mmCIF file with all atom_site columns, C-alpha atoms in Angstrom:
data_model
loop_
_atom_site.group_PDB
_atom_site.id
_atom_site.type_symbol
_atom_site.label_atom_id
_atom_site.label_alt_id
_atom_site.label_comp_id
_atom_site.label_asym_id
_atom_site.label_entity_id
_atom_site.label_seq_id
_atom_site.pdbx_PDB_ins_code
_atom_site.Cartn_x
_atom_site.Cartn_y
_atom_site.Cartn_z
_atom_site.occupancy
_atom_site.B_iso_or_equiv
_atom_site.pdbx_formal_charge
_atom_site.auth_seq_id
_atom_site.auth_comp_id
_atom_site.auth_asym_id
_atom_site.auth_atom_id
_atom_site.pdbx_PDB_model_num
ATOM 1   C CA . SER A 1 1   ? 17.303 -12.796 -20.708 1.00 70.00 ? 1   SER A CA 1
ATOM 2   C CA . LEU A 1 2   ? 17.994 -14.865 -23.777 1.00 82.00 ? 2   LEU A CA 1
ATOM 3   C CA . ALA A 1 3   ? 20.498 -12.394 -25.161 1.00 83.00 ? 3   ALA A CA 1
ATOM 4   C CA . MET A 1 4   ? 22.454 -12.257 -21.961 1.00 79.00 ? 4   MET A CA 1
ATOM 5   C CA . THR A 1 5   ? 22.546 -16.086 -21.752 1.00 79.00 ? 5   THR A CA 1
ATOM 6   C CA . LYS A 1 6   ? 23.863 -16.239 -25.366 1.00 85.00 ? 6   LYS A CA 1
ATOM 7   C CA . LEU A 1 7   ? 26.438 -13.560 -24.467 1.00 88.00 ? 7   LEU A CA 1
ATOM 8   C CA . TYR A 1 8   ? 27.632 -15.485 -21.343 1.00 91.00 ? 8   TYR A CA 1
ATOM 9   C CA . LYS A 1 9   ? 27.520 -19.054 -22.860 1.00 92.00 ? 9   LYS A CA 1
ATOM 10  C CA . PRO A 1 10  ? 30.986 -19.081 -24.605 1.00 93.00 ? 10  PRO A CA 1
ATOM 11  C CA . LEU A 1 11  ? 32.527 -17.446 -21.622 1.00 93.00 ? 11  LEU A CA 1
ATOM 12  C CA . LEU A 1 12  ? 30.843 -19.924 -19.204 1.00 95.00 ? 12  LEU A CA 1
ATOM 13  C CA . ASP A 1 13  ? 31.605 -22.967 -21.482 1.00 95.00 ? 13  ASP A CA 1
ATOM 14  C CA . HIS A 1 14  ? 35.214 -22.284 -20.918 1.00 92.00 ? 14  HIS A CA 1
ATOM 15  C CA . ILE A 1 15  ? 34.968 -22.801 -17.144 1.00 95.00 ? 15  ILE A CA 1
ATOM 16  C CA . GLY A 1 16  ? 32.191 -25.590 -17.444 1.00 95.00 ? 16  GLY A CA 1
ATOM 17  C CA . LEU A 1 17  ? 29.246 -23.711 -16.009 1.00 96.00 ? 17  LEU A CA 1
ATOM 18  C CA . THR A 1 18  ? 25.838 -22.756 -17.188 1.00 93.00 ? 18  THR A CA 1
ATOM 19  C CA . TYR A 1 19  ? 24.492 -19.350 -16.555 1.00 90.00 ? 19  TYR A CA 1
ATOM 20  C CA . PRO A 1 20  ? 22.221 -20.379 -13.722 1.00 92.00 ? 20  PRO A CA 1
ATOM 21  C CA . GLN A 1 21  ? 25.106 -22.324 -12.177 1.00 96.00 ? 21  GLN A CA 1
ATOM 22  C CA . TYR A 1 22  ? 27.277 -19.275 -12.561 1.00 95.00 ? 22  TYR A CA 1
ATOM 23  C CA . LEU A 1 23  ? 24.731 -17.149 -10.687 1.00 94.00 ? 23  LEU A CA 1
ATOM 24  C CA . VAL A 1 24  ? 24.684 -19.578 -7.890  1.00 97.00 ? 24  VAL A CA 1
ATOM 25  C CA . MET A 1 25  ? 28.612 -19.555 -7.811  1.00 97.00 ? 25  MET A CA 1
ATOM 26  C CA . LEU A 1 26  ? 28.516 -15.761 -7.764  1.00 96.00 ? 26  LEU A CA 1
ATOM 27  C CA . VAL A 1 27  ? 26.456 -15.717 -4.427  1.00 96.00 ? 27  VAL A CA 1
ATOM 28  C CA . LEU A 1 28  ? 28.745 -18.318 -2.891  1.00 98.00 ? 28  LEU A CA 1
ATOM 29  C CA . TRP A 1 29  ? 31.854 -16.507 -3.870  1.00 98.00 ? 29  TRP A CA 1
ATOM 30  C CA . GLU A 1 30  ? 30.342 -13.457 -2.234  1.00 96.00 ? 30  GLU A CA 1
ATOM 31  C CA . GLN A 1 31  ? 29.093 -15.372 0.813   1.00 96.00 ? 31  GLN A CA 1
ATOM 32  C CA . ASP A 1 32  ? 29.862 -18.877 1.337   1.00 96.00 ? 32  ASP A CA 1
ATOM 33  C CA . GLY A 1 33  ? 27.841 -21.182 3.625   1.00 94.00 ? 33  GLY A CA 1
ATOM 34  C CA . VAL A 1 34  ? 24.429 -19.787 2.910   1.00 95.00 ? 34  VAL A CA 1
ATOM 35  C CA . THR A 1 35  ? 21.499 -21.965 3.320   1.00 94.00 ? 35  THR A CA 1
ATOM 36  C CA . VAL A 1 36  ? 19.349 -23.341 0.361   1.00 94.00 ? 36  VAL A CA 1
ATOM 37  C CA . SER A 1 37  ? 16.476 -21.046 1.170   1.00 93.00 ? 37  SER A CA 1
ATOM 38  C CA . GLU A 1 38  ? 18.808 -17.983 1.539   1.00 94.00 ? 38  GLU A CA 1
ATOM 39  C CA . LEU A 1 39  ? 20.303 -18.914 -1.906  1.00 96.00 ? 39  LEU A CA 1
ATOM 40  C CA . GLY A 1 40  ? 16.814 -19.052 -3.356  1.00 94.00 ? 40  GLY A CA 1
ATOM 41  C CA . GLU A 1 41  ? 15.799 -15.751 -1.936  1.00 92.00 ? 41  GLU A CA 1
ATOM 42  C CA . ARG A 1 42  ? 18.873 -14.092 -3.249  1.00 92.00 ? 42  ARG A CA 1
ATOM 43  C CA . LEU A 1 43  ? 18.449 -15.629 -6.729  1.00 93.00 ? 43  LEU A CA 1
ATOM 44  C CA . PHE A 1 44  ? 14.537 -15.513 -6.748  1.00 89.00 ? 44  PHE A CA 1
ATOM 45  C CA . LEU A 1 45  ? 14.580 -19.234 -7.441  1.00 91.00 ? 45  LEU A CA 1
ATOM 46  C CA . ASP A 1 46  ? 12.314 -21.852 -5.865  1.00 90.00 ? 46  ASP A CA 1
ATOM 47  C CA . SER A 1 47  ? 13.643 -25.033 -4.426  1.00 87.00 ? 47  SER A CA 1
ATOM 48  C CA . GLY A 1 48  ? 12.285 -27.004 -7.312  1.00 91.00 ? 48  GLY A CA 1
ATOM 49  C CA . THR A 1 49  ? 14.551 -25.125 -9.751  1.00 92.00 ? 49  THR A CA 1
ATOM 50  C CA . LEU A 1 50  ? 17.495 -24.584 -7.301  1.00 95.00 ? 50  LEU A CA 1
ATOM 51  C CA . THR A 1 51  ? 17.935 -28.325 -6.140  1.00 93.00 ? 51  THR A CA 1
ATOM 52  C CA . PRO A 1 52  ? 18.914 -29.807 -9.701  1.00 96.00 ? 52  PRO A CA 1
ATOM 53  C CA . LEU A 1 53  ? 21.412 -26.884 -10.004 1.00 96.00 ? 53  LEU A CA 1
ATOM 54  C CA . LEU A 1 54  ? 22.886 -27.592 -6.658  1.00 97.00 ? 54  LEU A CA 1
ATOM 55  C CA . LYS A 1 55  ? 23.037 -31.199 -7.445  1.00 97.00 ? 55  LYS A CA 1
ATOM 56  C CA . ARG A 1 56  ? 25.004 -30.810 -10.659 1.00 97.00 ? 56  ARG A CA 1
ATOM 57  C CA . LEU A 1 57  ? 27.356 -28.275 -9.117  1.00 98.00 ? 57  LEU A CA 1
ATOM 58  C CA . GLU A 1 58  ? 27.915 -30.903 -6.226  1.00 98.00 ? 58  GLU A CA 1
ATOM 59  C CA . ALA A 1 59  ? 28.616 -33.657 -8.868  1.00 98.00 ? 59  ALA A CA 1
ATOM 60  C CA . GLN A 1 60  ? 31.173 -31.312 -10.556 1.00 97.00 ? 60  GLN A CA 1
ATOM 61  C CA . GLY A 1 61  ? 32.851 -30.958 -7.269  1.00 98.00 ? 61  GLY A CA 1
ATOM 62  C CA . HIS A 1 62  ? 32.376 -27.155 -6.843  1.00 98.00 ? 62  HIS A CA 1
ATOM 63  C CA . ILE A 1 63  ? 30.056 -27.271 -3.761  1.00 98.00 ? 63  ILE A CA 1
ATOM 64  C CA . ALA A 1 64  ? 29.112 -29.354 -0.877  1.00 98.00 ? 64  ALA A CA 1
ATOM 65  C CA . ARG A 1 65  ? 25.550 -29.669 0.573   1.00 95.00 ? 65  ARG A CA 1
ATOM 66  C CA . LEU A 1 66  ? 25.714 -30.082 4.361   1.00 93.00 ? 66  LEU A CA 1
ATOM 67  C CA . ARG A 1 67  ? 22.939 -30.301 7.097   1.00 91.00 ? 67  ARG A CA 1
ATOM 68  C CA . ASP A 1 68  ? 23.093 -27.333 9.446   1.00 84.00 ? 68  ASP A CA 1
ATOM 69  C CA . VAL A 1 69  ? 24.353 -28.662 12.713  1.00 86.00 ? 69  VAL A CA 1
ATOM 70  C CA . GLN A 1 70  ? 22.104 -26.450 14.668  1.00 88.00 ? 70  GLN A CA 1
ATOM 71  C CA . ASP A 1 71  ? 18.909 -27.076 12.653  1.00 88.00 ? 71  ASP A CA 1
ATOM 72  C CA . GLU A 1 72  ? 19.028 -30.249 10.639  1.00 87.00 ? 72  GLU A CA 1
ATOM 73  C CA . ARG A 1 73  ? 15.914 -29.161 8.494   1.00 88.00 ? 73  ARG A CA 1
ATOM 74  C CA . ARG A 1 74  ? 18.274 -26.571 6.930   1.00 91.00 ? 74  ARG A CA 1
ATOM 75  C CA . VAL A 1 75  ? 21.021 -27.449 4.231   1.00 92.00 ? 75  VAL A CA 1
ATOM 76  C CA . ARG A 1 76  ? 23.964 -25.245 3.915   1.00 93.00 ? 76  ARG A CA 1
ATOM 77  C CA . ILE A 1 77  ? 25.969 -24.751 0.698   1.00 96.00 ? 77  ILE A CA 1
ATOM 78  C CA . THR A 1 78  ? 29.721 -24.403 0.906   1.00 96.00 ? 78  THR A CA 1
ATOM 79  C CA . LEU A 1 79  ? 32.298 -24.178 -1.667  1.00 98.00 ? 79  LEU A CA 1
ATOM 80  C CA . THR A 1 80  ? 34.905 -26.880 -2.130  1.00 98.00 ? 80  THR A CA 1
ATOM 81  C CA . SER A 1 81  ? 38.569 -25.892 -2.830  1.00 97.00 ? 81  SER A CA 1
ATOM 82  C CA . GLN A 1 82  ? 37.738 -26.587 -6.476  1.00 97.00 ? 82  GLN A CA 1
ATOM 83  C CA . GLY A 1 83  ? 34.862 -24.086 -6.312  1.00 98.00 ? 83  GLY A CA 1
ATOM 84  C CA . ARG A 1 84  ? 37.005 -21.431 -4.793  1.00 97.00 ? 84  ARG A CA 1
ATOM 85  C CA . ALA A 1 85  ? 39.633 -21.949 -7.336  1.00 96.00 ? 85  ALA A CA 1
ATOM 86  C CA . LEU A 1 86  ? 37.058 -21.600 -10.140 1.00 97.00 ? 86  LEU A CA 1
ATOM 87  C CA . ARG A 1 87  ? 36.654 -18.029 -8.969  1.00 96.00 ? 87  ARG A CA 1
ATOM 88  C CA . ASP A 1 88  ? 40.013 -17.078 -10.437 1.00 94.00 ? 88  ASP A CA 1
ATOM 89  C CA . GLN A 1 89  ? 38.921 -18.422 -13.890 1.00 93.00 ? 89  GLN A CA 1
ATOM 90  C CA . ALA A 1 90  ? 35.654 -16.634 -13.688 1.00 95.00 ? 90  ALA A CA 1
ATOM 91  C CA . GLU A 1 91  ? 37.149 -13.282 -12.932 1.00 94.00 ? 91  GLU A CA 1
ATOM 92  C CA . ALA A 1 92  ? 37.683 -12.468 -16.592 1.00 91.00 ? 92  ALA A CA 1
ATOM 93  C CA . ILE A 1 93  ? 33.908 -12.852 -17.394 1.00 92.00 ? 93  ILE A CA 1
ATOM 94  C CA . PRO A 1 94  ? 32.394 -9.421  -16.193 1.00 89.00 ? 94  PRO A CA 1
ATOM 95  C CA . PRO A 1 95  ? 35.010 -7.394  -18.166 1.00 88.00 ? 95  PRO A CA 1
ATOM 96  C CA . CYS A 1 96  ? 34.283 -9.404  -21.257 1.00 88.00 ? 96  CYS A CA 1
ATOM 97  C CA . VAL A 1 97  ? 30.417 -8.832  -20.726 1.00 85.00 ? 97  VAL A CA 1
ATOM 98  C CA . LEU A 1 98  ? 30.960 -5.258  -20.115 1.00 84.00 ? 98  LEU A CA 1
ATOM 99  C CA . GLN A 1 99  ? 32.927 -4.762  -23.368 1.00 87.00 ? 99  GLN A CA 1
ATOM 100 C CA . SER A 1 100 ? 30.432 -6.868  -25.354 1.00 84.00 ? 100 SER A CA 1
ATOM 101 C CA . SER A 1 101 ? 27.580 -4.863  -24.116 1.00 83.00 ? 101 SER A CA 1
ATOM 102 C CA . GLN A 1 102 ? 29.137 -1.632  -25.341 1.00 87.00 ? 102 GLN A CA 1
ATOM 103 C CA . CYS A 1 103 ? 27.686 0.149   -22.175 1.00 83.00 ? 103 CYS A CA 1
ATOM 104 C CA . SER A 1 104 ? 29.607 2.230   -19.680 1.00 86.00 ? 104 SER A CA 1
ATOM 105 C CA . ILE A 1 105 ? 29.764 0.978   -16.028 1.00 85.00 ? 105 ILE A CA 1
ATOM 106 C CA . ALA A 1 106 ? 27.582 3.937   -15.107 1.00 90.00 ? 106 ALA A CA 1
ATOM 107 C CA . GLU A 1 107 ? 24.864 2.888   -17.718 1.00 89.00 ? 107 GLU A CA 1
ATOM 108 C CA . LEU A 1 108 ? 24.910 -0.752  -16.406 1.00 84.00 ? 108 LEU A CA 1
ATOM 109 C CA . THR A 1 109 ? 24.763 0.356   -12.911 1.00 86.00 ? 109 THR A CA 1
ATOM 110 C CA . ALA A 1 110 ? 21.711 2.666   -13.587 1.00 90.00 ? 110 ALA A CA 1
ATOM 111 C CA . LEU A 1 111 ? 20.024 -0.259  -15.519 1.00 86.00 ? 111 LEU A CA 1
ATOM 112 C CA . THR A 1 112 ? 20.631 -2.828  -12.684 1.00 84.00 ? 112 THR A CA 1
ATOM 113 C CA . THR A 1 113 ? 19.158 -0.240  -10.079 1.00 89.00 ? 113 THR A CA 1
ATOM 114 C CA . GLU A 1 114 ? 16.011 0.182   -12.310 1.00 90.00 ? 114 GLU A CA 1
ATOM 115 C CA . LEU A 1 115 ? 15.636 -3.590  -12.804 1.00 87.00 ? 115 LEU A CA 1
ATOM 116 C CA . LYS A 1 116 ? 15.902 -4.126  -8.947  1.00 86.00 ? 116 LYS A CA 1
ATOM 117 C CA . GLN A 1 117 ? 13.339 -1.530  -8.391  1.00 89.00 ? 117 GLN A CA 1
ATOM 118 C CA . LEU A 1 118 ? 10.966 -3.040  -10.910 1.00 90.00 ? 118 LEU A CA 1
ATOM 119 C CA . ARG A 1 119 ? 11.547 -6.493  -9.431  1.00 83.00 ? 119 ARG A CA 1
ATOM 120 C CA . ASP A 1 120 ? 10.806 -5.150  -5.837  1.00 84.00 ? 120 ASP A CA 1
ATOM 121 C CA . ARG A 1 121 ? 7.541  -3.475  -7.009  1.00 87.00 ? 121 ARG A CA 1
ATOM 122 C CA . LEU A 1 122 ? 6.355  -6.542  -8.826  1.00 85.00 ? 122 LEU A CA 1
ATOM 123 C CA . SER A 1 123 ? 7.243  -8.722  -5.767  1.00 80.00 ? 123 SER A CA 1
ATOM 124 C CA . GLU A 1 124 ? 5.144  -6.349  -3.563  1.00 80.00 ? 124 GLU A CA 1
ATOM 125 C CA . ARG A 1 125 ? 2.062  -6.783  -5.733  1.00 74.00 ? 125 ARG A CA 1
ATOM 126 C CA . ARG A 1 126 ? 2.026  -10.667 -4.958  1.00 63.00 ? 126 ARG A CA 1
#
Protein backbone atom coordinates (compact mmCIF):
# COMPACT_ATOMS: atom_id res chain seq x y z
CA SER A 1 0.00 0.00 0.00
CA LEU A 2 2.82 2.42 0.87
CA ALA A 3 4.59 1.67 -2.42
CA MET A 4 1.40 2.36 -4.37
CA THR A 5 0.84 5.60 -2.49
CA LYS A 6 4.39 6.71 -3.32
CA LEU A 7 3.84 5.82 -6.97
CA TYR A 8 0.61 7.83 -7.14
CA LYS A 9 1.75 10.84 -5.06
CA PRO A 10 3.53 12.88 -7.77
CA LEU A 11 0.73 12.17 -10.23
CA LEU A 12 -1.96 13.17 -7.75
CA ASP A 13 -0.06 16.24 -6.52
CA HIS A 14 -0.44 17.55 -10.06
CA ILE A 15 -4.25 17.51 -9.72
CA GLY A 16 -4.36 18.41 -6.02
CA LEU A 17 -5.65 15.13 -4.58
CA THR A 18 -4.38 12.63 -2.05
CA TYR A 19 -4.58 8.91 -2.81
CA PRO A 20 -7.68 8.36 -0.60
CA GLN A 21 -9.37 11.40 -2.18
CA TYR A 22 -8.55 10.00 -5.63
CA LEU A 23 -10.23 6.70 -4.69
CA VAL A 24 -13.37 8.59 -3.63
CA MET A 25 -13.36 10.54 -6.90
CA LEU A 26 -12.94 7.33 -8.93
CA VAL A 27 -16.12 5.94 -7.37
CA LEU A 28 -18.01 9.18 -8.02
CA TRP A 29 -16.80 9.43 -11.62
CA GLU A 30 -18.16 5.93 -12.09
CA GLN A 31 -21.43 6.51 -10.19
CA ASP A 32 -22.33 10.04 -9.14
CA GLY A 33 -24.85 10.59 -6.36
CA VAL A 34 -24.03 7.66 -4.09
CA THR A 35 -24.79 7.85 -0.38
CA VAL A 36 -22.01 8.13 2.18
CA SER A 37 -22.75 4.57 3.35
CA GLU A 38 -22.62 3.22 -0.24
CA LEU A 39 -19.32 4.99 -0.77
CA GLY A 40 -17.96 3.53 2.46
CA GLU A 41 -19.00 0.03 1.39
CA ARG A 42 -17.36 0.41 -2.01
CA LEU A 43 -14.09 1.67 -0.52
CA PHE A 44 -14.16 -0.42 2.67
CA LEU A 45 -13.92 2.72 4.79
CA ASP A 46 -15.90 3.59 7.91
CA SER A 47 -17.64 6.93 8.31
CA GLY A 48 -14.96 8.16 10.73
CA THR A 49 -12.39 7.89 7.96
CA LEU A 50 -14.67 8.91 5.10
CA THR A 51 -16.23 12.05 6.60
CA PRO A 52 -12.97 14.07 6.85
CA LEU A 53 -12.08 13.04 3.28
CA LEU A 54 -15.45 14.23 2.03
CA LYS A 55 -15.20 17.51 3.95
CA ARG A 56 -11.84 18.25 2.31
CA LEU A 57 -13.15 17.38 -1.16
CA GLU A 58 -16.16 19.62 -0.54
CA ALA A 59 -13.91 22.47 0.66
CA GLN A 60 -11.86 22.07 -2.54
CA GLY A 61 -15.07 22.44 -4.57
CA HIS A 62 -15.03 18.93 -6.07
CA ILE A 63 -18.16 17.51 -4.40
CA ALA A 64 -21.36 18.55 -2.66
CA ARG A 65 -22.92 16.68 0.26
CA LEU A 66 -26.70 16.85 0.15
CA ARG A 67 -29.41 15.32 2.32
CA ASP A 68 -31.47 12.73 0.45
CA VAL A 69 -34.89 14.24 -0.28
CA GLN A 70 -36.66 10.92 0.38
CA ASP A 71 -34.71 10.01 3.53
CA GLU A 72 -33.04 12.90 5.34
CA ARG A 73 -30.92 10.49 7.40
CA ARG A 74 -28.93 9.71 4.25
CA VAL A 75 -26.40 12.06 2.69
CA ARG A 76 -25.73 11.84 -1.04
CA ILE A 77 -22.40 12.81 -2.55
CA THR A 78 -22.55 14.53 -5.92
CA LEU A 79 -19.82 15.87 -8.15
CA THR A 80 -19.68 19.57 -8.86
CA SER A 81 -18.79 20.81 -12.34
CA GLN A 82 -15.24 21.28 -11.02
CA GLY A 83 -15.21 17.67 -9.79
CA ARG A 84 -16.44 16.39 -13.15
CA ALA A 85 -13.80 18.48 -14.98
CA LEU A 86 -11.06 17.01 -12.78
CA ARG A 87 -11.73 13.64 -14.40
CA ASP A 88 -10.14 14.85 -17.64
CA GLN A 89 -6.91 15.68 -15.79
CA ALA A 90 -6.96 12.36 -13.94
CA GLU A 91 -7.31 10.24 -17.09
CA ALA A 92 -3.53 10.24 -17.58
CA ILE A 93 -2.92 8.63 -14.18
CA PRO A 94 -3.79 4.94 -14.87
CA PRO A 95 -1.52 4.67 -17.95
CA CYS A 96 1.36 6.25 -15.98
CA VAL A 97 0.84 3.79 -13.13
CA LEU A 98 0.68 0.87 -15.56
CA GLN A 99 3.93 1.95 -17.19
CA SER A 100 5.66 2.47 -13.82
CA SER A 101 4.54 -0.93 -12.53
CA GLN A 102 6.19 -2.70 -15.48
CA CYS A 103 3.29 -5.17 -15.45
CA SER A 104 1.03 -6.13 -18.30
CA ILE A 105 -2.69 -5.38 -18.17
CA ALA A 106 -3.29 -9.13 -17.86
CA GLU A 107 -0.97 -9.35 -14.84
CA LEU A 108 -2.63 -6.41 -13.11
CA THR A 109 -6.09 -7.79 -13.87
CA ALA A 110 -5.14 -11.17 -12.38
CA LEU A 111 -3.63 -9.50 -9.32
CA THR A 112 -6.72 -7.37 -8.81
CA THR A 113 -8.95 -10.44 -9.04
CA GLU A 114 -6.83 -12.32 -6.49
CA LEU A 115 -6.80 -9.37 -4.09
CA LYS A 116 -10.59 -9.03 -4.31
CA GLN A 117 -10.99 -12.74 -3.59
CA LEU A 118 -8.68 -12.46 -0.58
CA ARG A 119 -10.57 -9.41 0.69
CA ASP A 120 -13.90 -11.22 0.30
CA ARG A 121 -12.63 -14.30 2.16
CA LEU A 122 -11.30 -12.15 4.99
CA SER A 123 -14.58 -10.20 5.15
CA GLU A 124 -16.55 -13.45 5.48
CA ARG A 125 -14.56 -14.37 8.60
CA ARG A 126 -15.75 -11.33 10.57
